[in-house]
Coordinates of C-alpha atoms in Angstrom, one line a residue:
Chain A
M1 CA 0.0 0.0 0.0
M2 CA 2.8 2.3 0.8
T3 CA 4.3 2.0 -2.7
T4 CA 1.0 2.4 -4.4
S5 CA 0.2 5.6 -2.5
L6 CA 3.7 6.9 -3.1
K7 CA 3.3 6.3 -6.8
T8 CA -0.1 7.9 -6.9
M9 CA 1.3 10.9 -5.1
I10 CA 4.1 11.3 -7.6
C11 CA 1.8 10.9 -10.5
T12 CA -0.7 13.4 -9.1
A13 CA 2.1 15.9 -8.4
A14 CA 3.4 15.5 -11.9
M15 CA 0.0 16.1 -13.4
L16 CA -0.6 19.1 -11.3
T17 CA 2.7 20.6 -12.2
L18 CA 2.1 20.1 -15.9
G19 CA -1.5 21.0 -15.9
A20 CA -1.1 24.2 -13.9
G21 CA 0.8 26.2 -16.4
A22 CA 0.1 24.5 -19.7
A23 CA -1.8 26.6 -22.3
A24 CA -5.5 26.5 -21.9
A25 CA -7.0 24.9 -24.9
Q26 CA -8.8 27.4 -27.1
T27 CA -8.5 31.0 -26.1
D28 CA -10.8 34.0 -26.1
E29 CA -7.9 36.2 -27.2
K30 CA -8.0 37.6 -30.7
L31 CA -5.1 37.2 -33.1
V32 CA -4.2 40.6 -34.5
V33 CA -0.9 40.9 -36.3
N34 CA 1.0 44.2 -36.1
G35 CA -2.0 45.8 -34.4
E36 CA -3.8 45.8 -37.8
T37 CA -4.4 42.5 -39.5
E38 CA -7.3 40.6 -37.7
I39 CA -7.1 36.9 -38.2
T40 CA -10.1 34.5 -37.9
T41 CA -8.9 31.7 -35.6
Q42 CA -12.4 30.1 -34.9
A43 CA -15.1 29.5 -37.5
P44 CA -18.1 27.3 -38.0
A45 CA -17.0 23.9 -39.4
P46 CA -17.5 23.5 -43.1
A47 CA -20.6 21.6 -44.2
H48 CA -18.6 18.6 -45.6
L49 CA -17.5 17.8 -42.0
D50 CA -21.1 16.8 -41.5
G51 CA -21.1 17.4 -37.8
A52 CA -17.7 15.7 -37.0
L53 CA -16.7 19.1 -35.6
D54 CA -18.9 22.0 -34.7
T55 CA -16.3 24.7 -34.7
I56 CA -12.9 24.8 -36.3
Y57 CA -9.9 26.3 -34.4
S58 CA -6.5 27.4 -35.6
G59 CA -3.6 25.8 -33.9
W60 CA -2.7 29.3 -32.5
E61 CA -5.6 28.9 -30.1
F62 CA -4.0 25.9 -28.4
R63 CA -0.6 27.6 -27.7
S64 CA 0.6 29.3 -24.5
P65 CA 0.3 33.1 -24.2
A66 CA 4.1 33.6 -24.8
T67 CA 4.0 31.6 -28.0
R68 CA 0.8 33.3 -29.2
E69 CA 2.3 36.7 -28.7
V70 CA 5.4 36.0 -30.9
Q71 CA 3.0 35.7 -33.9
M72 CA 1.3 39.1 -33.1
D73 CA 4.2 41.2 -34.4
D74 CA 6.1 40.6 -37.6
F75 CA 9.3 41.7 -36.1
D76 CA 9.0 39.3 -33.2
N77 CA 8.1 36.5 -35.6
P78 CA 11.4 34.8 -36.6
G79 CA 9.6 33.3 -39.6
M80 CA 9.7 36.7 -41.3
I81 CA 13.4 36.6 -41.7
F82 CA 13.0 33.7 -44.1
V83 CA 10.2 35.6 -45.9
D84 CA 12.8 38.3 -46.4
Q85 CA 15.3 35.8 -47.8
A86 CA 12.6 34.5 -50.2
R87 CA 11.8 38.1 -51.3
Q88 CA 15.4 38.4 -52.4
V89 CA 15.2 35.1 -54.3
W90 CA 11.9 36.2 -55.9
N91 CA 13.8 39.1 -57.6
T92 CA 16.9 37.1 -58.6
A93 CA 17.2 35.5 -62.0
D94 CA 17.9 31.8 -62.0
G95 CA 18.1 29.2 -64.8
S96 CA 18.8 29.1 -68.5
E97 CA 16.0 31.6 -69.4
G98 CA 17.5 34.4 -67.3
K99 CA 14.2 34.9 -65.5
S100 CA 13.3 35.5 -61.9
C101 CA 9.8 35.0 -60.3
A102 CA 9.4 38.8 -60.6
S103 CA 9.9 38.6 -64.4
C104 CA 6.5 37.1 -64.8
H105 CA 4.8 37.8 -61.5
D106 CA 6.0 41.2 -60.7
D107 CA 5.2 42.2 -57.1
P108 CA 4.0 39.3 -55.1
A109 CA 1.8 41.6 -53.0
Q110 CA -0.4 41.9 -56.0
S111 CA 0.2 38.8 -58.1
M112 CA 0.1 36.3 -55.2
K113 CA -2.7 37.8 -53.2
G114 CA -5.3 35.1 -52.4
V115 CA -3.3 32.3 -54.0
R116 CA -2.5 30.4 -50.8
A117 CA -6.1 30.5 -49.7
V118 CA -7.2 28.3 -52.6
Y119 CA -4.3 25.9 -52.7
P120 CA -4.0 22.9 -53.2
K121 CA -5.9 23.4 -56.5
W122 CA -6.8 21.6 -59.6
N123 CA -4.5 22.4 -62.6
E124 CA -6.4 21.9 -65.8
D125 CA -3.4 21.6 -68.1
A126 CA -1.6 19.1 -65.9
Q127 CA -4.9 17.3 -65.0
E128 CA -3.9 17.0 -61.4
V129 CA -4.3 18.7 -58.0
R130 CA -1.2 20.8 -57.3
T131 CA 0.3 22.2 -54.1
L132 CA 2.1 25.5 -54.1
E133 CA 5.4 23.6 -54.0
M134 CA 4.5 21.7 -57.2
Q135 CA 3.5 25.0 -58.9
I136 CA 6.7 26.7 -57.8
N137 CA 8.8 23.8 -59.2
D138 CA 6.7 23.9 -62.4
C139 CA 7.7 27.5 -62.9
R140 CA 11.3 26.8 -62.1
T141 CA 11.7 23.9 -64.5
N142 CA 9.4 24.9 -67.3
R143 CA 9.5 28.7 -67.3
M144 CA 12.9 29.6 -65.8
G145 CA 15.0 26.6 -67.0
A146 CA 16.2 26.3 -63.4
E147 CA 16.6 23.2 -61.3
A148 CA 13.6 22.0 -59.2
W149 CA 13.9 22.6 -55.5
G150 CA 13.6 19.8 -53.0
Y151 CA 10.0 19.6 -51.8
T152 CA 10.8 20.7 -48.2
D153 CA 14.1 22.5 -48.8
K154 CA 14.6 25.7 -46.8
G155 CA 14.5 27.8 -50.0
M156 CA 11.2 26.2 -51.1
T157 CA 9.5 26.5 -47.7
S158 CA 10.7 30.2 -47.5
M159 CA 9.2 30.9 -50.9
V160 CA 5.9 29.2 -49.9
A161 CA 5.9 31.4 -46.8
L162 CA 6.4 34.6 -49.0
I163 CA 3.5 33.6 -51.3
S164 CA 1.3 32.5 -48.4
L165 CA 1.9 35.8 -46.5
Q166 CA 0.1 37.6 -49.4
S167 CA -3.1 35.8 -48.4
R168 CA -2.7 36.5 -44.6
G169 CA -6.1 37.4 -43.2
M170 CA -8.0 35.8 -46.1
P171 CA -10.2 32.8 -45.4
V172 CA -9.0 29.4 -46.6
N173 CA -11.3 28.3 -49.4
V174 CA -10.0 25.2 -51.3
A175 CA -12.3 23.6 -53.9
I176 CA -13.2 20.0 -53.1
D177 CA -15.7 19.4 -55.9
G178 CA -15.5 19.0 -59.6
P179 CA -12.2 17.6 -60.9
A180 CA -10.6 17.9 -57.4
Q181 CA -13.2 15.6 -55.8
S182 CA -11.5 12.3 -56.3
T183 CA -8.2 13.6 -54.9
W184 CA -10.1 15.1 -52.0
E185 CA -11.8 11.7 -51.3
K186 CA -8.5 9.9 -51.4
G187 CA -7.2 12.5 -48.8
K188 CA -10.2 11.9 -46.6
E189 CA -9.7 8.2 -46.7
L190 CA -6.1 8.7 -45.6
Y191 CA -7.2 11.0 -42.8
Y192 CA -9.4 8.3 -41.3
T193 CA -7.0 5.4 -41.9
R194 CA -5.1 4.1 -38.8
T195 CA -1.4 3.7 -39.5
G196 CA 1.7 2.3 -37.7
Q197 CA 2.2 0.2 -34.7
L198 CA 0.2 2.6 -32.6
E199 CA -2.7 2.3 -35.0
L200 CA -3.6 5.9 -35.0
S201 CA -5.4 7.9 -37.7
C202 CA -5.2 11.7 -38.0
A203 CA -8.7 11.7 -36.7
N204 CA -7.9 9.8 -33.5
C205 CA -5.8 12.7 -32.2
H206 CA -7.0 15.8 -34.1
E207 CA -10.8 15.1 -34.3
D208 CA -11.5 12.9 -31.3
H209 CA -9.1 14.5 -28.8
Y210 CA -8.2 18.1 -29.8
G211 CA -7.8 20.2 -26.6
D212 CA -6.8 17.2 -24.6
M213 CA -3.3 16.8 -23.2
I214 CA -0.7 14.7 -25.0
R215 CA 2.1 14.6 -22.5
A216 CA 2.5 18.3 -21.5
D217 CA 1.0 19.6 -24.7
H218 CA -2.5 20.4 -26.0
L219 CA -3.5 18.5 -29.1
S220 CA -4.8 20.9 -31.8
Q221 CA -7.2 20.1 -34.6
G222 CA -4.2 19.8 -36.9
Q223 CA -5.3 22.7 -39.1
I224 CA -2.8 23.8 -41.7
N225 CA -4.0 27.4 -42.3
G226 CA -0.8 28.6 -40.5
F227 CA 1.7 26.8 -42.7
P228 CA 4.6 27.2 -43.2
V229 CA 5.0 27.4 -39.5
Y230 CA 8.1 28.6 -37.5
R231 CA 8.5 26.1 -34.7
L232 CA 10.3 27.2 -31.5
K233 CA 11.3 23.5 -31.2
N234 CA 13.5 23.4 -34.3
A235 CA 13.8 27.2 -34.9
K236 CA 13.0 27.1 -38.6
L237 CA 10.1 27.2 -41.0
N238 CA 8.3 23.9 -41.4
A239 CA 6.4 22.7 -44.5
V240 CA 3.0 21.0 -44.3
H241 CA 4.3 17.7 -45.6
S242 CA 7.2 17.8 -43.1
R243 CA 4.5 18.0 -40.4
F244 CA 2.5 15.1 -42.0
K245 CA 5.7 13.0 -42.1
G246 CA 6.4 13.7 -38.4
C247 CA 2.8 12.8 -37.4
V248 CA 2.8 9.6 -39.4
R249 CA 6.2 8.6 -38.1
D250 CA 5.0 9.2 -34.6
T251 CA 2.3 6.5 -35.2
R252 CA 5.4 4.3 -35.9
A253 CA 4.6 3.8 -39.5
E254 CA 6.7 4.0 -42.6
T255 CA 5.7 7.5 -43.9
Y256 CA 4.8 8.7 -47.3
K257 CA 7.3 11.1 -48.9
P258 CA 6.8 14.8 -48.9
G259 CA 5.4 15.7 -52.3
S260 CA 3.9 12.2 -52.8
P261 CA 0.4 11.9 -54.3
E262 CA -0.8 10.6 -50.9
F263 CA 0.4 13.7 -49.0
V264 CA -0.9 16.0 -51.8
A265 CA -4.3 14.4 -51.4
L266 CA -4.1 14.6 -47.6
E267 CA -3.1 18.3 -47.8
L268 CA -6.1 19.1 -49.9
Y269 CA -8.4 17.3 -47.5
V270 CA -6.8 18.8 -44.3
A271 CA -6.9 22.2 -45.9
S272 CA -10.6 21.8 -46.7
R273 CA -11.2 21.0 -43.0
G274 CA -10.0 24.6 -42.4
N275 CA -12.1 26.3 -45.0
G276 CA -13.3 29.4 -43.1
L277 CA -10.1 29.9 -41.0
D278 CA -7.8 32.7 -42.2
V279 CA -4.4 32.1 -43.7
E280 CA -1.8 32.9 -41.0
A281 CA 1.5 32.1 -42.6
P282 CA 4.1 32.3 -41.3
S283 CA 2.6 31.2 -38.0
V284 CA 4.5 30.5 -34.8
R285 CA 4.0 27.3 -32.8
N286 CA 6.0 25.3 -30.2
Chain B
M1 CA 30.6 32.1 -42.5
A2 CA 27.3 30.5 -41.6
E3 CA 25.2 30.2 -44.8
G4 CA 23.0 33.0 -46.0
V5 CA 23.1 35.0 -42.8
R6 CA 20.5 37.8 -42.9
A7 CA 19.8 40.5 -40.3
R8 CA 16.6 42.5 -39.6
V9 CA 16.6 45.6 -37.5
K10 CA 13.7 47.8 -36.4
V11 CA 14.7 51.4 -35.8
P12 CA 12.3 54.3 -36.0
G13 CA 13.3 56.7 -38.8
N14 CA 12.5 59.8 -36.8
A15 CA 13.0 60.8 -33.2
T16 CA 13.0 63.9 -31.1
A17 CA 16.3 65.0 -29.6
G18 CA 17.1 63.0 -26.4
E19 CA 14.2 60.6 -27.0
S20 CA 14.7 56.9 -25.9
V21 CA 13.6 54.6 -28.8
V22 CA 12.9 50.9 -28.8
I23 CA 15.2 48.9 -31.1
K24 CA 14.7 45.3 -32.2
T25 CA 17.1 43.0 -34.0
L26 CA 17.0 39.5 -35.4
I27 CA 19.7 37.7 -37.3
S28 CA 19.4 34.3 -39.0
H29 CA 22.1 32.0 -37.5
P30 CA 22.1 28.4 -36.3
M31 CA 23.9 29.2 -33.0
E32 CA 25.4 25.7 -33.0
S33 CA 25.9 25.1 -29.3
G34 CA 28.7 22.6 -29.3
Q35 CA 26.5 20.3 -27.2
R36 CA 24.8 18.4 -30.0
K37 CA 25.9 15.2 -31.7
D38 CA 25.5 14.2 -35.3
S39 CA 24.0 10.9 -36.4
D40 CA 27.4 9.2 -36.0
G41 CA 27.7 10.3 -32.4
N42 CA 30.3 13.0 -33.1
I43 CA 30.1 16.3 -31.4
I44 CA 29.0 19.1 -33.8
P45 CA 31.6 21.8 -33.1
R46 CA 30.4 25.1 -31.6
S47 CA 29.7 27.8 -34.1
I48 CA 27.9 30.8 -32.7
I49 CA 27.6 34.6 -32.9
H50 CA 29.5 35.5 -29.6
R51 CA 29.1 39.3 -29.6
F52 CA 26.5 41.9 -30.7
V53 CA 27.2 45.6 -30.6
C54 CA 24.9 48.6 -31.3
D55 CA 26.5 52.1 -31.6
F56 CA 25.0 55.4 -32.5
N57 CA 27.3 58.0 -34.1
G58 CA 30.2 56.1 -32.7
Q59 CA 28.9 56.0 -29.1
N60 CA 27.9 52.7 -27.6
V61 CA 24.3 51.8 -26.9
I62 CA 24.7 48.1 -25.9
D63 CA 27.4 45.5 -26.1
V64 CA 26.3 41.9 -25.6
K65 CA 28.5 39.0 -24.8
M66 CA 26.6 36.0 -26.2
E67 CA 26.9 32.3 -25.1
P68 CA 25.7 29.1 -26.7
A69 CA 22.5 29.3 -24.6
I70 CA 21.2 32.1 -26.9
S71 CA 18.5 30.6 -29.2
T72 CA 18.9 30.0 -32.9
N73 CA 18.2 33.2 -34.9
P74 CA 19.3 35.5 -32.1
Y75 CA 16.8 38.3 -31.1
F76 CA 17.4 41.4 -29.0
E77 CA 15.2 44.2 -27.9
F78 CA 16.6 47.2 -26.1
E79 CA 16.4 51.0 -25.9
A80 CA 18.7 53.8 -27.3
T81 CA 18.9 57.5 -26.6
I82 CA 19.0 59.6 -29.8
P83 CA 20.8 62.9 -29.0
E84 CA 21.0 64.0 -32.7
S85 CA 20.5 62.8 -36.2
G86 CA 22.8 60.1 -37.3
D87 CA 23.6 56.5 -38.0
M88 CA 22.8 53.5 -35.8
H89 CA 25.3 50.8 -36.5
F90 CA 24.8 47.1 -35.7
T91 CA 27.6 44.5 -35.6
W92 CA 27.4 40.8 -35.0
Y93 CA 30.6 38.8 -34.5
D94 CA 30.7 35.1 -35.6
D95 CA 33.0 32.5 -34.0
D96 CA 34.4 31.8 -37.5
G97 CA 35.6 35.4 -37.8
S98 CA 32.8 36.7 -40.0
V99 CA 31.3 40.1 -39.1
Y100 CA 27.8 41.0 -40.1
E101 CA 26.9 44.7 -40.2
K102 CA 23.9 46.9 -40.7
T103 CA 23.3 50.6 -40.5
E104 CA 20.1 52.6 -40.2
T105 CA 19.7 56.4 -40.2
V106 CA 17.6 58.2 -37.6
T107 CA 16.6 61.8 -38.3
V108 CA 16.0 64.3 -35.4
G109 CA 13.8 67.2 -36.3
Chain C
M1 CA -0.1 -3.8 -5.5
E2 CA 3.5 -3.4 -6.4
L3 CA 5.3 -0.6 -7.9
T4 CA 5.7 -1.2 -11.6
R5 CA 9.1 -1.5 -13.1
R6 CA 8.6 1.6 -15.1
G7 CA 7.5 3.5 -12.0
A8 CA 10.5 2.3 -10.1
I9 CA 12.9 3.4 -12.9
A10 CA 11.2 6.8 -13.1
L11 CA 11.3 7.2 -9.3
G12 CA 14.9 6.1 -9.2
A13 CA 15.8 8.5 -12.0
G14 CA 13.9 11.3 -10.3
V15 CA 15.7 10.9 -7.1
A16 CA 19.1 10.7 -8.8
A17 CA 18.3 13.9 -10.7
T18 CA 17.2 15.8 -7.7
L19 CA 20.2 14.7 -5.6
V20 CA 23.1 14.8 -8.0
L21 CA 22.6 16.9 -11.1
P22 CA 21.4 20.2 -9.7
I23 CA 24.2 20.2 -7.1
R24 CA 26.8 19.8 -9.8
A25 CA 25.2 22.3 -12.1
M26 CA 24.6 24.8 -9.3
A27 CA 28.3 24.6 -8.4
S28 CA 29.3 25.6 -12.0
A29 CA 26.6 28.3 -12.0
D30 CA 28.0 29.7 -8.8
A31 CA 31.5 29.8 -10.3
A32 CA 30.2 31.6 -13.4
I33 CA 28.4 34.1 -11.2
A34 CA 31.5 34.7 -9.1
E35 CA 33.5 35.3 -12.2
F36 CA 31.1 38.1 -13.1
T37 CA 30.9 39.6 -9.6
G38 CA 34.5 39.0 -8.6
G39 CA 33.0 37.1 -5.6
A40 CA 31.3 40.3 -4.2
E41 CA 28.2 40.0 -2.1
M42 CA 24.9 40.3 -4.0
G43 CA 21.9 42.3 -2.7
E44 CA 18.4 42.2 -3.9
G45 CA 16.0 44.7 -5.4
G46 CA 16.2 47.2 -8.3
L47 CA 16.5 44.3 -10.8
E48 CA 13.4 43.1 -12.6
F49 CA 13.8 39.7 -14.3
I50 CA 10.8 38.6 -16.4
T51 CA 10.6 35.0 -17.5
P52 CA 7.7 32.7 -18.3
E53 CA 6.5 30.5 -15.5
I54 CA 6.2 27.7 -18.1
A55 CA 8.1 27.5 -21.3
E56 CA 6.3 25.5 -24.1
N57 CA 9.7 24.7 -25.6
G58 CA 13.1 24.9 -24.0
N59 CA 14.7 25.9 -27.3
T60 CA 13.2 29.4 -27.4
V61 CA 12.4 30.9 -24.0
P62 CA 11.7 34.7 -23.9
I63 CA 13.4 36.6 -21.1
E64 CA 13.7 40.3 -20.2
V65 CA 16.1 42.1 -17.7
R66 CA 15.7 45.6 -16.4
A67 CA 17.8 47.4 -13.8
P68 CA 17.7 51.2 -13.9
G69 CA 21.3 52.5 -13.2
A70 CA 23.0 49.3 -14.0
T71 CA 26.2 49.2 -16.1
A72 CA 25.8 45.5 -16.9
I73 CA 23.4 42.6 -16.4
A74 CA 24.4 39.0 -16.8
V75 CA 22.1 36.0 -17.1
F76 CA 22.8 32.4 -16.0
A77 CA 20.9 29.2 -16.5
T78 CA 21.8 27.1 -13.5
G79 CA 20.6 23.9 -15.0
N80 CA 22.3 24.2 -18.4
P81 CA 25.5 22.2 -19.2
T82 CA 27.2 25.6 -19.4
P83 CA 25.4 28.1 -17.2
K84 CA 26.4 31.4 -18.9
V85 CA 23.7 32.8 -21.1
A86 CA 24.6 36.4 -21.9
T87 CA 26.0 39.6 -20.5
F88 CA 24.4 42.9 -21.5
N89 CA 26.8 45.9 -21.1
F90 CA 25.0 49.2 -21.3
G91 CA 26.8 52.1 -23.1
P92 CA 26.3 55.9 -22.6
L93 CA 23.5 56.0 -25.2
A94 CA 21.5 53.1 -23.7
G95 CA 17.9 54.6 -23.4
A96 CA 17.2 52.3 -20.5
Q97 CA 19.1 49.6 -18.8
R98 CA 16.9 46.9 -20.1
A99 CA 17.1 44.1 -22.8
S100 CA 15.1 41.2 -24.0
T101 CA 16.2 38.1 -25.8
R102 CA 15.3 34.4 -26.3
I103 CA 17.3 31.6 -24.6
R104 CA 17.8 27.9 -24.4
L105 CA 17.0 26.0 -21.3
A106 CA 18.0 22.3 -21.0
G107 CA 15.1 21.6 -18.6
T108 CA 13.1 23.0 -15.7
Q109 CA 15.5 25.1 -13.6
D110 CA 16.3 28.3 -11.8
V111 CA 17.5 31.1 -14.0
V112 CA 19.5 33.9 -12.4
A113 CA 20.1 37.5 -13.4
V114 CA 22.9 39.6 -11.7
A115 CA 23.1 43.4 -12.3
K116 CA 26.3 45.4 -11.7
M117 CA 25.2 48.8 -10.5
A118 CA 27.0 52.1 -11.2
D119 CA 28.5 52.2 -7.7
G120 CA 30.1 48.8 -8.3
S121 CA 27.6 46.8 -6.1
F122 CA 25.7 43.8 -7.4
V123 CA 22.1 42.7 -7.1
R124 CA 20.6 39.3 -8.0
A125 CA 17.2 38.0 -9.0
S126 CA 16.2 34.4 -9.6
N127 CA 13.2 32.8 -11.2
N128 CA 12.1 29.2 -11.7
V129 CA 11.1 28.3 -15.3
K130 CA 9.3 25.0 -15.9
V131 CA 10.2 23.6 -19.3
T132 CA 7.5 21.2 -20.6
I133 CA 7.9 18.2 -22.8
G134 CA 6.1 18.5 -26.1
G135 CA 3.4 16.0 -27.1
C136 CA 4.9 14.7 -30.4
G137 CA 8.3 14.5 -31.8
G138 CA 6.9 15.7 -35.2

C-alpha cells in the first residue's frame, strides 16, 4: 500500500505541475498581427465535415500566451526573416531563361494575393491537383529553366511562406468538388485510416481529442492554415508535408514522402477542414 | 561564415532630440551550441555569434556577450537614446571570424 | 499492488536527478556568477527579471532584464551544461538599462540575473522556469 500511494502521489504531483501552467486549450484572445491584421482563428465547421466538428480552431488557439504573442508582431516572428530571404530570391534571376519570379509575376503583394487561400488546387493543363510547392517547381523547371527545389528544402519553404503571406487574413477556401473531388476523397480516406504500430489515424488525435493533453502539450485540430510554421522547437520554417511526415512517423509507420500523391491528397483534405479559418503564414508554434 | 546570414533591425526613422527609442534586432544564425551530436555520435563543433554591438554615431548603446544558450536566430530588444540625427550601427561577430553589419539612419527634427 | 518496473525506474531517475545533477550544475553556475561579480556580495531589489513560468519549448524561452542605473546585467541558466547565457553591457547611449532576448534551457530550472550597478555593487534575481515536454516528436 505504501508503494501504491507513493506512486499515486508522484503521478498526481506531476500532473498538477504540468496541468497548472500549460496553455489553456482554445483561447478567447483575438489574433491581431502588427495591431492591424485581424485573423479569424475560430469558425463554424465547413458543411462537408457533416457534424464531425462544430467549430474549427486554428492551432494558434492551443498555444501558450508567450508563443501566441510572438506571432502578433512581424518583427518578433522569426519566420519573417525567411520571408525576407525569399523576397530576395523572388527578384533574382535563375536558370537558362534568365528569368526571376518577378519577371512574370512582378510584385508578389499583387500577383500572389489570395493564392495560398485556394491551394492545393486543380490544374487543368496538368490534369492534377497541385500544391504551391508543385506549382513553384513547375515555374522553375518549365518557365525559368532552373533546377527544381527539393520539396521541403529551406528555399522552397521560405518561398511558400512569402507567397502565403500575401493571403494572410483571407479565409482558406479550397475547392473540393469538380475535378478535385477524387483527390479530396483519397485524402479523406487517408485522414481516417489508422497507421503504424500505434494504429492511429489523423482523426484519432485531431478530431477525437483536440484540446486534450498529449504529455505536456495540448492537441490541436491539426489545421494547416498557418503553414509554413516557425516552430520554437527546431527554430525554422516547417512545411505542411514535413509535419505530416512527423505525425505519421509518430504512429510508428513508414511514412509517405513529402510531395507524394498521398500527401498531396491529404493536404487538400486537411486544408478543406480549415475552410473558413484565415491564412496565418508564417505562423509560430511550439 | 554561416550560410545566408540575414539580419533584420527595427529602428524608428524619426525621433525627437534626447528621445529613448525601442530597437529590435533579429539575425538568422544556427547558433550551434557545441553540445549536440550528429547521427554518427560525433560532437558538432560550436559555431555561434558571440558578440553583438549597437552604436549610435560612434557612441555605444549596448554591447552583448553571447553564449551558446542564446537561441537560434538571435533576437534582441533594447532602448537607445537619440541625441541628434545620425547612424545607428549594428555589428554581429561570428566564431568563424565573420562580421555581419547593418546601418540605419535616424533623423531628429 | 506493487510498484511497476517503469514506475521504479522513473522514481529512481527522479531521485538521482534531484540529488546529483542540480548540485553539480549549481556549483558551476556559482562559479560563473562569481566570475562576473568577482565574488562580491549580492543584494536584492532594483533588478526586474521577467521569465515565463512555463516554457512550451526549452529551445526558445523569452526573457527580459531591467535594472535602472546598472552598467551591466548577466544572465545564468543554473541547470544548463554551461550556465552562462549572456552579459548585457550598457553604453552611454542606452535609453534604459533593459534588454530582451530568447534563450535555451535544458530543462526545468532556476535562471538567475545579476546586475552590476553604477557604484560597483551587485544585485541578484532568480526565477524558476518550468520547461514542458512537447506532445509529439513531429
